[in-house]
Amino acid sequence: MSNAIVQQRGIGAMIWDYITTVDHKKIAHLYLVAGGLFFLIGGLEALIIRIQLMQPDSNFISAGLYNEMITMHGTTMIFLAAMPLIFALMNAVVPLQIGARDVAFPFLNSLGFWLFLFGGLLLNVSWFTGGAPDAGWTNYAPLSSTSPGHGVDYYVMGLQIAGAGTLIGGINFLVTIINMRAPGMTYMRMPLFTWTTFITSVLILFAFPALTVGLFLMMFDRMFGSAFFDVTAGGNAIIWEHLFWIFGHPEVYILILPVFGAFSDIFSTFSKKRLFGYSAMVFATVLIGFLGFMVWAHHMFTVGLGPIANSIFAVSTMAIAVPTGIKIFNWLFTMWGGSIKLSVAMLWALGFIPTFTIGGMTGVMLGSAAADYQYHDTYFVVAHFHYVIVGGTVFGLFAAMHYWWPKMFGKVLNEKLGHLGFWPFFIGFHLTFFIQHFLGLMGMPRRYWTYFEGQGLATGNLISTIGAFLMAIGTLVFLYNVVYTAIKEPKASADPWDGRTLEWSLPSAPPFYNFKQTPLVRGLDPLWIEKMEGRKGITPAEPLGDIHMPNGSILPFLMSMGLFIAGFGFIYQVDNKLWFIAVAVGMGLFFASMFTRSFKDDLGYHIHKEDLIEKGDGKE
Amino acid sequence: MSERTENVSRHKLNVRKDENKEEMVQQVITFALMILFTLIAFSMVILDISSYFIKPILLLLAGVQVAFQLFYFMHMKNKGHFMPTVIMFGGMTIALATIITFTTIIWW
């Protein structure tokens, strides 16, 4: 179906099209919208937290609600905002960068998205059913396993479903990048964003099973009377902490590595130079991915693992500073002597370097086990991880969205509004979190509902809250920019940034089959090579032929809805066994959909050569 | 000219035949070794040898059998299996780290 046909039909048809789509570009839109929505919800929760902490002895929200706020803010931002937004970029860009027509498993791609969305919805339904999860985003046992009400049950079921979606997405990108690269696209010619997506997918593959296991244990402890974390019955609460962080530490690299890749592409594009030290960058990415699995216990220095374990994990933690340093220097050297264009994407990337370096530095401070006893569970930690996650991932997402927006939506985001949105966010960010380092060193503990007058914490917290509102303004300007661009801006050309990689050889937005002819990749930065040799487009690797495309399917949506219904059943069967009916209905829908998928042949369809010639490739 | 290409392709065919033959020999040897290992394992248990001796030997034999299975019967030693090998060993490393953690600092 071409875009023109879709546009002629009504809104209902468009919704149906998106619900059934298996096109990676449309799934990217879905991830972006859903992730963006959760980002706003998480941001709202952050503002409520900051309003509560604005002044001493505040009573803006109750202590219990505050616990729910911090838990849902963390969980939403990590699992439901940052991860899907990263998947939005991966879906939008990676197949184009490697010269593929879609991901390896388009059906699974769609399933991954719907599982994430329904998991996220399930988690957020808890607000309306008597209380959200309130044991922190880390959900430590026994606080979580003994938390009254159903809040934590929602956490367990919601993340289990969303996590399955993420795992599927990760495997999909692994297979895509290994198997679907265009002819000539060797591993060492892949753009850095593809490389980091690849390593990230490996991390997802290895890290998420630990979370799955942990969540299953928690589910059985809370819903079916087992005692994995119950010390009085011979269990061990520390197991949760280990499982959570075996997953949780790679998770933070899952969040940061893809934007490292995006920054690399942005720096080289807007400096008009090839990336400095490409192979060192690849090596550093792999090394960060590997070391990311060897450091999880640095979150647990104060648990009492003993001096030997603490020392090992302290040393391995500090080792990560080396590959990260390699990356920072390579970005600086990429810009060195380049002809730098200060576009909005570049601005966010430039803002990222000092911000992330500060976050990395406090990371090394936290990584030294002896010192960590002072910092642990204070606002110093809060400041540190916001410097790396907001200063790294969120800045990266903004940069990447400005950079790839024309490829995703066919229009360049308004640059003036982009600059206007950057500054309040950037200044607000540092205002919010820089002061928190000192609040932490002064002894303000993390996750506390309030503080007293006369503790010297009032001024710092007020400044922090003002900063949070500036960040909100920056975000609103970005949203306004999105709407403004959609209405007012003209259609973008294929290559608005004078790009270097394959995606810029396609029209913006690309046709639904991406490449009319699979491109031939003749080196790193393939489009740049062709430009330097005076050619207009990429050399094709094959003659024009029929293109095989997958059919859309409603089944991923139904499967995810099945698990969503079953989730409610599992949560409430503790109160009333009749809820097992919901489990049966949900799982029935799930398995019936799976059965249909397995036994009904769906061979897709072909776009014929003649139609491709008639339509042209959309280029001028 | 055409005679020459025919020679080349016949040569290639011969090389492939040799490779297949070698592969078959290796598979038969591995298979025989695996049966032998299994016999050793069973006979050790039947002969009631001290368990301090049996346990590490059994684990060692099991490890070798897994390696045989992966490298010879599932072709991990052949070309084009680099990525699966890397990812499998990566996964094993992380699983091992987890097991070491659980057995040393959780249930010590």
XYZ file of C-alpha atoms in Angstrom:
728
model
C 0.000 0.000 0.000
C 1.515 3.308 -0.952
C 1.238 6.324 1.291
C -1.044 8.096 -1.168
C -3.670 5.372 -0.921
C -3.546 5.373 2.862
C -4.014 9.121 3.041
C -7.181 8.984 0.989
C -8.865 6.772 3.538
C -10.274 7.901 6.852
C -8.829 8.040 10.334
C -10.238 4.598 11.163
C -8.324 3.080 8.294
C -5.182 4.802 9.453
C -5.566 3.406 12.967
C -6.180 -0.053 11.554
C -3.116 0.369 9.377
C -0.943 1.198 12.387
C -2.387 -1.581 14.553
C -1.650 -4.195 11.907
C 1.553 -2.771 10.474
C 4.778 -4.746 10.288
C 6.693 -1.970 8.524
C 9.714 -0.973 10.612
C 9.207 2.715 9.801
C 5.632 2.706 11.080
C 6.586 0.677 14.136
C 9.197 3.369 14.774
C 6.380 5.942 14.755
C 4.406 3.803 17.196
C 7.384 3.455 19.531
C 8.013 7.186 19.308
C 4.445 8.194 20.116
C 3.994 5.648 22.915
C 7.447 6.290 24.381
C 6.884 10.037 24.117
C 3.582 9.741 25.940
C 5.157 7.778 28.780
C 8.015 10.310 28.814
C 5.469 13.053 29.468
C 3.770 11.000 32.195
C 7.148 10.293 33.818
C 8.033 13.962 33.517
C 4.790 14.968 35.200
C 5.612 12.597 38.058
C 9.062 14.203 38.302
C 7.479 17.649 38.560
C 5.191 16.444 41.339
C 8.233 15.070 43.199
C 10.065 18.361 42.750
C 7.050 20.413 43.925
C 6.844 18.247 47.032
C 10.545 18.841 47.759
C 10.450 22.540 46.896
C 10.177 23.616 50.525
C 10.809 21.986 53.906
C 7.969 20.226 55.746
C 5.931 20.230 52.567
C 2.532 18.565 52.454
C 1.847 18.776 48.737
C 1.409 14.990 48.499
C 1.254 12.349 51.223
C 4.225 10.147 52.045
C 2.595 7.062 50.553
C 1.755 8.823 47.315
C 5.311 10.166 47.218
C 6.632 6.589 47.319
C 4.367 5.718 44.417
C 5.552 8.811 42.527
C 9.264 8.037 42.810
C 8.684 4.387 41.934
C 6.594 5.144 38.899
C 8.844 7.997 37.793
C 11.872 5.698 37.709
C 10.086 2.707 36.240
C 8.263 4.738 33.614
C 11.310 6.688 32.528
C 13.590 3.661 32.210
C 11.287 0.954 30.870
C 8.485 2.869 29.193
C 10.131 6.041 27.928
C 13.866 5.665 27.332
C 13.797 2.077 26.037
C 10.949 2.522 23.512
C 12.324 5.852 22.312
C 15.603 4.090 21.644
C 13.722 1.323 19.851
C 11.966 4.012 17.827
C 15.326 5.223 16.560
C 16.650 1.719 15.955
C 13.560 0.815 13.961
C 13.590 4.016 11.980
C 17.277 4.008 11.151
C 19.061 0.655 11.377
C 17.418 -1.111 8.387
C 18.086 1.996 6.282
C 21.694 2.245 7.433
C 22.520 -1.337 6.512
C 20.643 -1.246 3.218
C 17.840 -3.642 4.202
C 14.172 -3.520 3.204
C 12.959 -4.314 6.724
C 14.084 -6.026 9.899
C 14.626 -9.782 9.847
C 11.311 -10.615 11.574
C 8.735 -7.905 10.819
C 5.959 -9.808 12.630
C 8.059 -10.106 15.800
C 8.928 -6.439 15.525
C 5.262 -5.582 15.763
C 4.761 -8.089 18.585
C 7.626 -6.498 20.512
C 5.994 -3.103 20.297
C 2.520 -4.245 21.357
C 3.897 -6.254 24.273
C 5.754 -3.168 25.465
C 2.677 -0.954 25.098
C 0.294 -3.318 26.878
C 2.858 -3.947 29.621
C 3.230 -0.202 30.093
C -0.526 0.311 30.149
C -0.935 -2.471 32.699
C 1.651 -0.828 34.931
C -0.102 2.531 34.713
C -3.586 1.136 35.317
C -2.391 0.655 38.904
C -2.881 4.397 39.533
C -6.636 3.886 39.236
C -7.019 0.591 41.085
C -5.916 1.455 44.590
C -2.289 2.446 44.385
C 0.743 2.224 42.124
C 3.864 0.211 43.022
C 5.696 1.885 45.897
C 8.907 -0.072 46.503
C 11.203 2.037 44.320
C 12.068 1.286 40.696
C 14.586 -1.293 41.986
C 11.747 -3.032 43.852
C 14.046 -4.504 46.516
C 12.774 -7.443 48.559
C 11.545 -7.682 51.293
C 10.088 -4.149 50.947
C 8.450 -5.222 47.695
C 7.499 -8.769 48.642
C 5.687 -7.506 51.759
C 4.226 -4.322 50.269
C 0.455 -4.347 50.908
C -2.089 -3.902 48.132
C -1.587 -4.791 44.480
C 0.842 -2.054 43.452
C 3.917 -4.263 43.274
C 1.887 -6.976 41.504
C 1.269 -4.481 38.723
C 4.999 -3.767 38.611
C 5.768 -7.478 38.278
C 3.186 -8.265 35.592
C 3.627 -5.028 33.674
C 7.390 -5.306 33.450
C 7.219 -9.003 32.660
C 5.052 -8.324 29.605
C 6.981 -5.214 28.529
C 10.273 -7.039 29.124
C 9.247 -9.870 26.815
C 8.634 -7.254 24.133
C 12.074 -5.756 24.649
C 13.746 -9.156 24.494
C 11.971 -9.883 21.215
C 13.058 -6.517 19.864
C 16.666 -7.143 20.844
C 16.823 -10.564 19.193
C 15.203 -9.132 16.090
C 17.892 -6.473 15.695
C 20.662 -9.004 16.323
C 19.442 -11.194 13.485
C 18.781 -8.179 11.276
C 22.275 -6.800 11.636
C 24.003 -10.168 11.285
C 22.009 -11.360 8.288
C 20.514 -8.469 6.383
C 23.411 -6.162 5.600
C 23.622 -5.069 1.974
C 26.400 -6.509 -0.225
C 29.723 -4.928 0.732
C 28.526 -3.816 4.168
C 31.102 -5.677 6.235
C 31.044 -5.379 10.016
C 33.792 -2.802 9.929
C 31.861 -0.659 7.464
C 28.722 -0.411 9.568
C 27.815 3.079 10.771
C 28.395 3.544 14.491
C 24.678 3.716 15.261
C 24.247 0.263 13.737
C 27.241 -1.008 15.698
C 25.921 0.281 18.994
C 22.472 -1.109 18.201
C 24.123 -4.452 17.596
C 26.003 -4.437 20.904
C 22.910 -3.132 22.696
C 20.905 -6.028 21.304
C 23.487 -8.469 22.649
C 23.181 -6.796 26.043
C 19.386 -7.079 25.878
C 19.655 -10.750 24.981
C 21.867 -11.501 27.982
C 20.526 -9.039 30.541
C 16.766 -9.359 30.251
C 16.569 -13.052 31.191
C 17.915 -12.115 34.637
C 15.045 -9.662 35.054
C 12.572 -12.235 33.786
C 13.787 -14.761 36.354
C 13.720 -12.183 39.136
C 10.201 -11.090 38.226
C 9.000 -14.707 38.121
C 10.402 -15.354 41.587
C 8.737 -12.167 42.822
C 5.479 -13.149 41.136
C 5.457 -16.536 42.854
C 6.378 -15.011 46.205
C 3.585 -12.471 46.048
C 0.861 -14.425 44.254
C 1.418 -18.123 44.811
C 2.899 -18.371 48.304
C 6.487 -19.310 47.552
C 9.298 -17.925 49.735
C 12.314 -17.157 47.566
C 12.849 -13.797 49.276
C 11.302 -14.612 52.650
C 14.116 -14.964 55.183
C 11.833 -16.430 57.871
C 11.028 -19.345 55.560
C 14.607 -19.966 54.504
C 14.674 -17.632 51.521
C 17.202 -14.914 50.781
C 16.285 -11.316 49.989
C 19.695 -10.587 48.451
C 18.870 -12.844 45.495
C 16.512 -10.207 44.148
C 19.149 -7.518 44.415
C 21.678 -9.587 42.496
C 19.235 -10.649 39.802
C 17.934 -7.120 39.469
C 21.386 -5.618 39.047
C 22.719 -8.382 36.816
C 19.973 -7.099 34.574
C 20.007 -3.510 35.798
C 23.564 -2.560 35.133
C 23.649 -3.761 31.524
C 20.300 -1.991 31.235
C 21.910 1.393 31.782
C 24.379 0.574 29.017
C 21.444 -0.502 26.869
C 20.159 3.027 27.400
C 23.409 4.828 26.685
C 25.146 2.831 23.927
C 22.642 3.529 21.117
C 22.864 7.267 21.722
C 26.665 6.973 21.699
C 26.204 5.635 18.186
C 23.812 8.419 17.260
C 26.278 11.014 18.583
C 29.071 9.451 16.539
C 27.014 9.770 13.350
C 25.978 13.321 14.252
C 29.504 14.477 15.087
C 30.951 13.155 11.863
C 28.093 14.491 9.713
C 28.139 18.003 11.133
C 31.940 18.183 11.230
C 32.169 17.028 7.606
C 34.802 14.490 8.572
C 34.844 10.746 8.852
C 34.628 9.574 12.449
C 38.010 9.787 14.154
C 39.266 6.385 15.266
C 36.399 4.322 13.864
C 37.891 0.964 14.845
C 38.754 2.247 18.319
C 35.142 3.365 18.669
C 33.891 -0.091 17.715
C 36.359 -1.696 20.101
C 35.331 0.653 22.911
C 31.668 -0.159 22.315
C 32.308 -3.896 22.513
C 34.433 -3.437 25.622
C 31.797 -1.316 27.370
C 29.239 -3.988 26.512
C 31.416 -6.725 27.963
C 32.492 -4.853 31.093
C 28.881 -3.810 31.635
C 28.169 -7.347 32.799
C 31.053 -7.478 35.252
C 30.173 -4.540 37.483
C 26.624 -4.999 38.764
C 27.588 -5.419 42.427
C 28.821 -1.815 42.593
C 25.169 -1.006 43.227
C 25.405 -3.188 46.321
C 28.641 -2.153 48.035
C 26.833 -1.463 51.311
C 25.002 -4.811 51.307
C 27.974 -6.487 52.965
C 29.445 -8.588 50.172
C 32.807 -8.529 51.870
C 35.993 -6.633 51.009
C 37.132 -9.015 48.241
C 33.918 -8.862 46.229
C 33.701 -5.098 46.758
C 37.286 -4.616 45.552
C 36.791 -6.735 42.427
C 33.671 -4.857 41.444
C 35.243 -1.478 42.272
C 38.188 -2.176 39.974
C 36.071 -3.476 37.104
C 33.810 -0.436 37.463
C 36.676 1.979 37.123
C 37.930 0.025 34.113
C 34.841 1.158 32.205
C 36.118 4.726 32.376
C 38.828 3.703 29.869
C 36.675 2.777 26.839
C 34.303 5.631 27.670
C 37.250 8.014 27.707
C 38.326 6.650 24.315
C 34.916 7.559 22.986
C 34.898 11.082 24.428
C 38.325 11.818 22.960
C 37.399 10.370 19.582
C 34.367 12.648 19.412
C 36.535 15.635 20.261
C 39.079 14.634 17.607
C 36.297 14.134 15.074
C 35.349 17.778 15.544
C 38.992 18.897 15.610
C 39.697 20.748 12.375
C 36.296 19.854 10.974
C 33.961 22.316 9.356
C 31.407 22.368 12.139
C 27.783 23.260 11.504
C 25.903 24.195 14.667
C 22.584 22.558 13.885
C 20.220 21.664 16.722
C 21.289 18.022 16.634
C 24.919 19.129 16.928
C 24.005 21.489 19.760
C 22.510 18.667 21.816
C 25.565 16.548 21.030
C 27.897 19.324 22.175
C 25.865 19.773 25.344
C 26.164 16.065 25.966
C 29.976 15.939 26.130
C 30.630 18.029 29.269
C 27.426 16.829 30.926
C 28.154 13.167 30.421
C 31.779 13.623 31.435
C 30.643 15.064 34.777
C 28.285 12.107 35.178
C 31.130 9.720 34.351
C 33.405 11.384 36.855
C 30.889 11.064 39.693
C 30.436 7.474 38.498
C 34.089 6.739 39.183
C 33.704 8.424 42.578
C 30.752 6.158 43.373
C 32.667 3.193 42.004
C 35.338 3.354 44.684
C 33.824 1.091 47.283
C 35.207 2.818 50.372
C 33.910 6.230 49.340
C 30.578 4.774 48.268
C 29.623 4.138 51.894
C 29.370 7.933 52.203
C 27.453 8.518 48.976
C 25.145 5.513 49.066
C 21.425 6.365 48.940
C 22.015 10.101 49.063
C 21.113 12.726 46.500
C 24.677 12.413 45.209
C 23.606 9.158 43.565
C 20.452 10.801 42.222
C 22.556 13.597 40.724
C 25.002 11.076 39.222
C 22.495 8.924 37.411
C 20.494 11.868 36.150
C 23.683 13.322 34.717
C 24.307 10.138 32.741
C 20.729 9.214 31.886
C 19.335 12.675 31.159
C 22.652 14.190 30.115
C 23.423 11.110 28.047
C 20.293 9.300 26.937
C 17.771 12.142 26.872
C 20.179 14.622 25.259
C 21.011 11.845 22.813
C 17.374 11.192 22.045
C 16.777 14.878 21.376
C 19.872 15.064 19.188
C 18.941 11.927 17.286
C 15.337 13.017 16.826
C 16.396 16.347 15.353
C 18.892 14.519 13.159
C 16.632 11.745 11.870
C 13.272 13.552 11.984
C 13.366 14.174 8.207
C 13.969 10.454 7.645
C 11.107 9.514 9.965
C 8.505 12.121 9.015
C 9.742 13.776 5.848
C 10.239 17.221 7.364
C 13.162 18.963 9.056
C 12.271 20.147 12.559
C 12.318 23.926 12.748
C 15.880 24.882 13.690
C 15.005 28.159 15.421
C 12.498 26.473 17.733
C 15.031 23.702 18.257
C 17.600 26.195 19.558
C 14.886 27.819 21.630
C 14.013 24.452 23.204
C 17.608 23.430 23.870
C 18.649 26.284 26.137
C 15.900 26.119 28.785
C 16.300 22.345 28.916
C 20.095 22.492 29.132
C 20.219 25.251 31.753
C 17.273 23.750 33.636
C 18.961 20.355 33.656
C 22.149 21.658 35.266
C 20.147 23.794 37.669
C 18.132 20.771 38.741
C 20.857 18.222 39.170
C 24.182 19.972 39.771
C 23.020 21.264 43.139
C 21.860 17.760 44.046
C 25.483 16.592 44.258
C 25.953 18.989 47.149
C 22.580 18.218 48.717
C 23.725 14.607 48.763
C 27.109 15.422 50.270
C 25.297 17.476 52.919
C 23.443 14.306 53.844
C 20.076 14.547 52.132
C 18.947 10.943 51.668
C 17.360 9.713 48.487
C 13.657 8.724 48.398
C 12.696 10.615 51.565
C 9.333 12.288 51.435
C 10.386 15.553 53.064
C 13.070 17.311 55.103
C 13.011 19.724 58.017
C 13.636 23.399 58.200
C 17.041 24.414 59.472
C 18.879 21.490 57.881
C 20.308 23.781 55.221
C 18.613 21.868 52.418
C 15.887 24.366 51.531
C 17.750 26.677 49.114
C 19.292 23.834 47.136
C 15.963 22.096 46.742
C 14.245 25.296 45.643
C 16.905 25.828 42.935
C 16.490 22.216 41.879
C 12.726 22.622 41.501
C 13.118 25.803 39.434
C 15.460 23.880 37.137
C 12.902 21.101 36.740
C 10.342 23.606 35.478
C 12.848 24.988 32.979
C 13.315 21.437 31.657
C 9.548 21.165 31.335
C 9.529 24.388 29.304
C 12.230 22.994 27.027
C 10.164 19.869 26.466
C 7.042 21.906 25.712
C 8.962 23.952 23.147
C 10.026 20.698 21.501
C 6.413 19.492 21.394
C 5.348 22.827 19.912
C 8.138 22.429 17.370
C 6.793 19.013 16.358
C 3.321 20.438 15.736
C 4.676 23.578 14.056
C 6.899 21.537 11.752
C 4.073 19.208 10.797
C 1.872 22.154 9.776
C 4.214 24.851 8.510
C 7.514 23.390 7.331
C 8.067 22.319 3.716
C 8.867 18.740 2.721
C 12.487 17.829 3.324
C 14.931 16.822 0.602
C 16.475 13.355 0.646
C 19.687 14.580 2.203
C 19.158 17.767 4.233
C 22.360 17.447 6.302
C 24.775 16.425 3.534
C 24.898 13.013 5.198
C 27.386 10.208 4.871
C 25.464 7.004 5.468
C 22.988 4.993 3.422
C 19.770 6.328 4.944
C 20.398 9.736 3.333
C 20.437 8.191 -0.134
C 16.706 7.499 0.219
C 13.932 10.063 -0.118
C 12.568 11.534 3.145
C 10.438 9.723 4.234
C 11.539 6.573 2.390
C 9.071 4.488 0.355
C 7.614 1.554 2.266
C 9.991 -0.908 0.551
C 13.011 1.330 1.402
C 15.437 0.427 -1.359
C 14.198 -0.122 -4.890
C 17.455 -1.909 -5.570
C 19.671 -3.213 -2.804
C 22.631 -0.811 -2.566
C 26.264 -1.776 -3.074
C 28.403 -0.619 -0.186
C 31.935 0.280 -1.192
C 33.352 1.464 2.112
C 32.716 3.242 5.365
C 30.312 6.175 4.848
C 29.049 4.755 1.530
C 27.020 7.783 0.466
C 29.992 10.068 1.050
C 32.168 7.876 -1.175
C 29.643 8.109 -3.989
C 29.368 11.880 -3.532
C 33.148 12.295 -3.660
C 33.183 10.391 -6.914
C 30.552 12.706 -8.341
C 27.665 10.250 -8.412
C 24.121 11.230 -7.495
C 23.030 8.094 -5.672
C 24.316 4.790 -4.424
C 25.471 2.152 -6.901
C 22.882 -0.630 -6.890
C 23.981 -4.189 -6.197
C 21.212 -5.886 -8.183
C 19.058 -5.287 -11.246
C 15.561 -3.981 -10.688
C 13.308 -6.867 -9.722
C 10.180 -7.857 -7.847
C 10.259 -7.071 -4.145
C 8.871 -9.517 -1.626
C 6.980 -7.830 1.198
C 5.349 -9.196 4.365
C 1.603 -8.796 4.983
C 0.369 -6.817 7.955
C -1.206 -8.695 10.846
C -3.516 -8.006 13.770
C -2.159 -11.045 15.638
C 0.628 -9.253 17.562
C -1.962 -6.844 18.937
C -4.272 -9.704 19.945
C -1.459 -11.704 21.544
C -0.391 -8.731 23.633
C -3.962 -7.978 24.602
C -4.305 -11.588 25.703
C -1.337 -11.251 28.043
C -2.718 -7.912 29.280
C -6.013 -9.563 30.283
C -4.213 -12.536 31.800
C -2.057 -10.093 33.770
C -5.125 -8.767 35.582
C -6.197 -12.317 36.268
C -2.864 -13.188 37.865
C -2.867 -10.027 39.971
C -6.382 -10.456 41.400
C -6.666 -14.240 41.719
C -5.108 -13.746 45.171
C -8.365 -12.079 46.289
C -10.834 -14.193 44.416
C -10.230 -17.427 42.519
C -12.845 -16.397 39.962
C -10.170 -14.153 38.458
C -8.596 -17.282 37.031
C -11.299 -16.914 34.359
C -9.458 -13.776 33.191
C -6.230 -15.797 33.101
C -7.935 -18.464 31.015
C -9.522 -15.954 28.626
C -6.309 -13.974 28.226
C -4.046 -16.984 27.758
C -6.682 -18.510 25.464
C -6.581 -15.439 23.230
C -2.789 -15.489 23.371
C -2.407 -19.142 22.395
C -5.200 -19.007 19.808
C -3.386 -16.131 18.119
C -0.108 -18.038 18.244
C -1.814 -21.090 16.808
C -3.293 -19.037 13.979
C 0.096 -17.575 13.207
C 1.727 -21.008 13.156
C -0.806 -22.895 11.086
C -2.122 -20.296 8.677
C 0.318 -19.744 5.839
C 1.070 -16.101 5.183
C 3.555 -15.829 2.379
C 3.397 -12.074 1.898
C 3.101 -10.403 -1.481
C 5.268 -9.049 -4.276
C 5.654 -5.549 -5.600
C 6.145 -6.024 -9.313
C 9.011 -4.588 -11.242
C 6.682 -2.740 -13.592
C 5.008 -0.900 -10.713
C 8.391 0.150 -9.373
C 9.430 1.628 -12.711
C 6.133 3.446 -13.077
C 6.296 5.044 -9.655
C 9.914 6.111 -9.814
C 12.014 6.137 -6.688
C 10.575 9.394 -5.340
C 13.820 11.234 -5.965
C 13.946 14.484 -7.880
C 39.803 -22.494 -22.474
C 36.633 -24.365 -21.689
C 38.722 -27.456 -21.017
C 40.666 -25.479 -18.469
C 37.585 -24.257 -16.590
C 36.319 -27.819 -16.604
C 39.593 -28.889 -15.020
C 39.318 -26.180 -12.423
C 35.766 -27.114 -11.486
C 36.702 -30.810 -11.382
C 39.600 -29.887 -9.112
C 37.218 -27.946 -6.860
C 34.884 -30.915 -6.771
C 37.763 -33.179 -5.731
C 38.764 -30.776 -2.975
C 35.214 -30.771 -1.710
C 35.056 -34.526 -1.792
C 38.251 -34.690 0.238
C 36.843 -32.208 2.736
C 33.648 -34.203 3.088
C 35.637 -37.359 3.594
C 37.736 -35.753 6.269
C 34.604 -34.390 7.949
C 33.076 -37.868 7.970
C 36.208 -39.376 9.510
C 36.193 -36.739 12.214
C 32.534 -37.325 12.960
C 33.005 -41.071 13.264
C 36.009 -40.631 15.565
C 34.111 -38.157 17.742
C 31.098 -40.425 17.854
C 33.254 -43.386 18.926
C 34.919 -41.255 21.587
C 31.588 -40.111 22.908
C 30.370 -43.698 23.252
C 33.634 -44.559 24.972
C 33.177 -41.685 27.407
C 29.671 -42.841 28.185
C 30.945 -46.388 28.842
C 33.659 -45.018 31.140
C 31.097 -42.947 33.006
C 28.717 -45.858 33.550
C 31.433 -48.343 34.469
C 32.912 -45.943 37.027
C 29.550 -45.722 38.753
C 28.984 -49.472 38.564
C 32.476 -50.182 39.964
C 31.654 -48.017 43.008
C 34.750 -45.837 42.824
C 35.068 -43.077 45.449
C 32.688 -40.221 44.694
C 35.481 -37.657 45.221
C 37.047 -39.132 42.111
C 33.905 -39.805 40.096
C 32.308 -36.364 40.356
C 35.087 -34.259 38.790
C 35.772 -36.898 36.116
C 32.093 -37.082 35.189
C 31.884 -33.306 34.921
C 35.039 -33.244 32.798
C 33.682 -35.934 30.454
C 30.388 -34.080 30.216
C 32.196 -30.871 29.301
C 34.162 -32.612 26.558
C 30.975 -34.185 25.208
C 29.268 -30.779 25.019
C 32.286 -29.410 23.152
C 32.211 -32.370 20.713
C 28.531 -31.864 20.165
C 28.886 -28.149 19.484
C 32.053 -28.145 17.421
C 31.810 -31.375 15.441
C 28.127 -32.267 15.156
C 26.744 -28.733 15.142
C 29.618 -27.454 12.953
C 30.781 -24.649 15.217
C 34.360 -25.349 14.068
C 33.415 -24.649 10.448
C 33.518 -21.327 8.648
C 30.616 -18.920 9.006
C 29.958 -19.791 12.642
C 31.909 -16.958 14.175
C 28.945 -14.892 15.375
C 27.015 -17.799 16.937
C 30.227 -18.898 18.661
C 30.909 -15.443 20.067
C 27.352 -15.026 21.291
C 27.178 -18.508 22.827
C 30.426 -18.037 24.694
C 29.326 -14.570 25.733
C 26.154 -16.002 27.185
C 28.067 -18.785 28.921
C 30.462 -16.258 30.480
C 27.606 -14.243 31.917
C 25.790 -17.348 33.135
C 29.022 -18.509 34.757
C 29.549 -15.137 36.452
C 26.026 -15.383 37.836
C 26.599 -18.915 39.125
C 29.895 -17.925 40.737
C 28.156 -14.996 42.427
C 25.364 -17.140 43.787
C 27.686 -19.843 45.064
C 30.339 -17.564 46.541
C 28.768 -14.383 47.870
C 25.108 -15.265 48.358
C 25.133 -18.821 49.692
C 28.646 -18.891 51.077
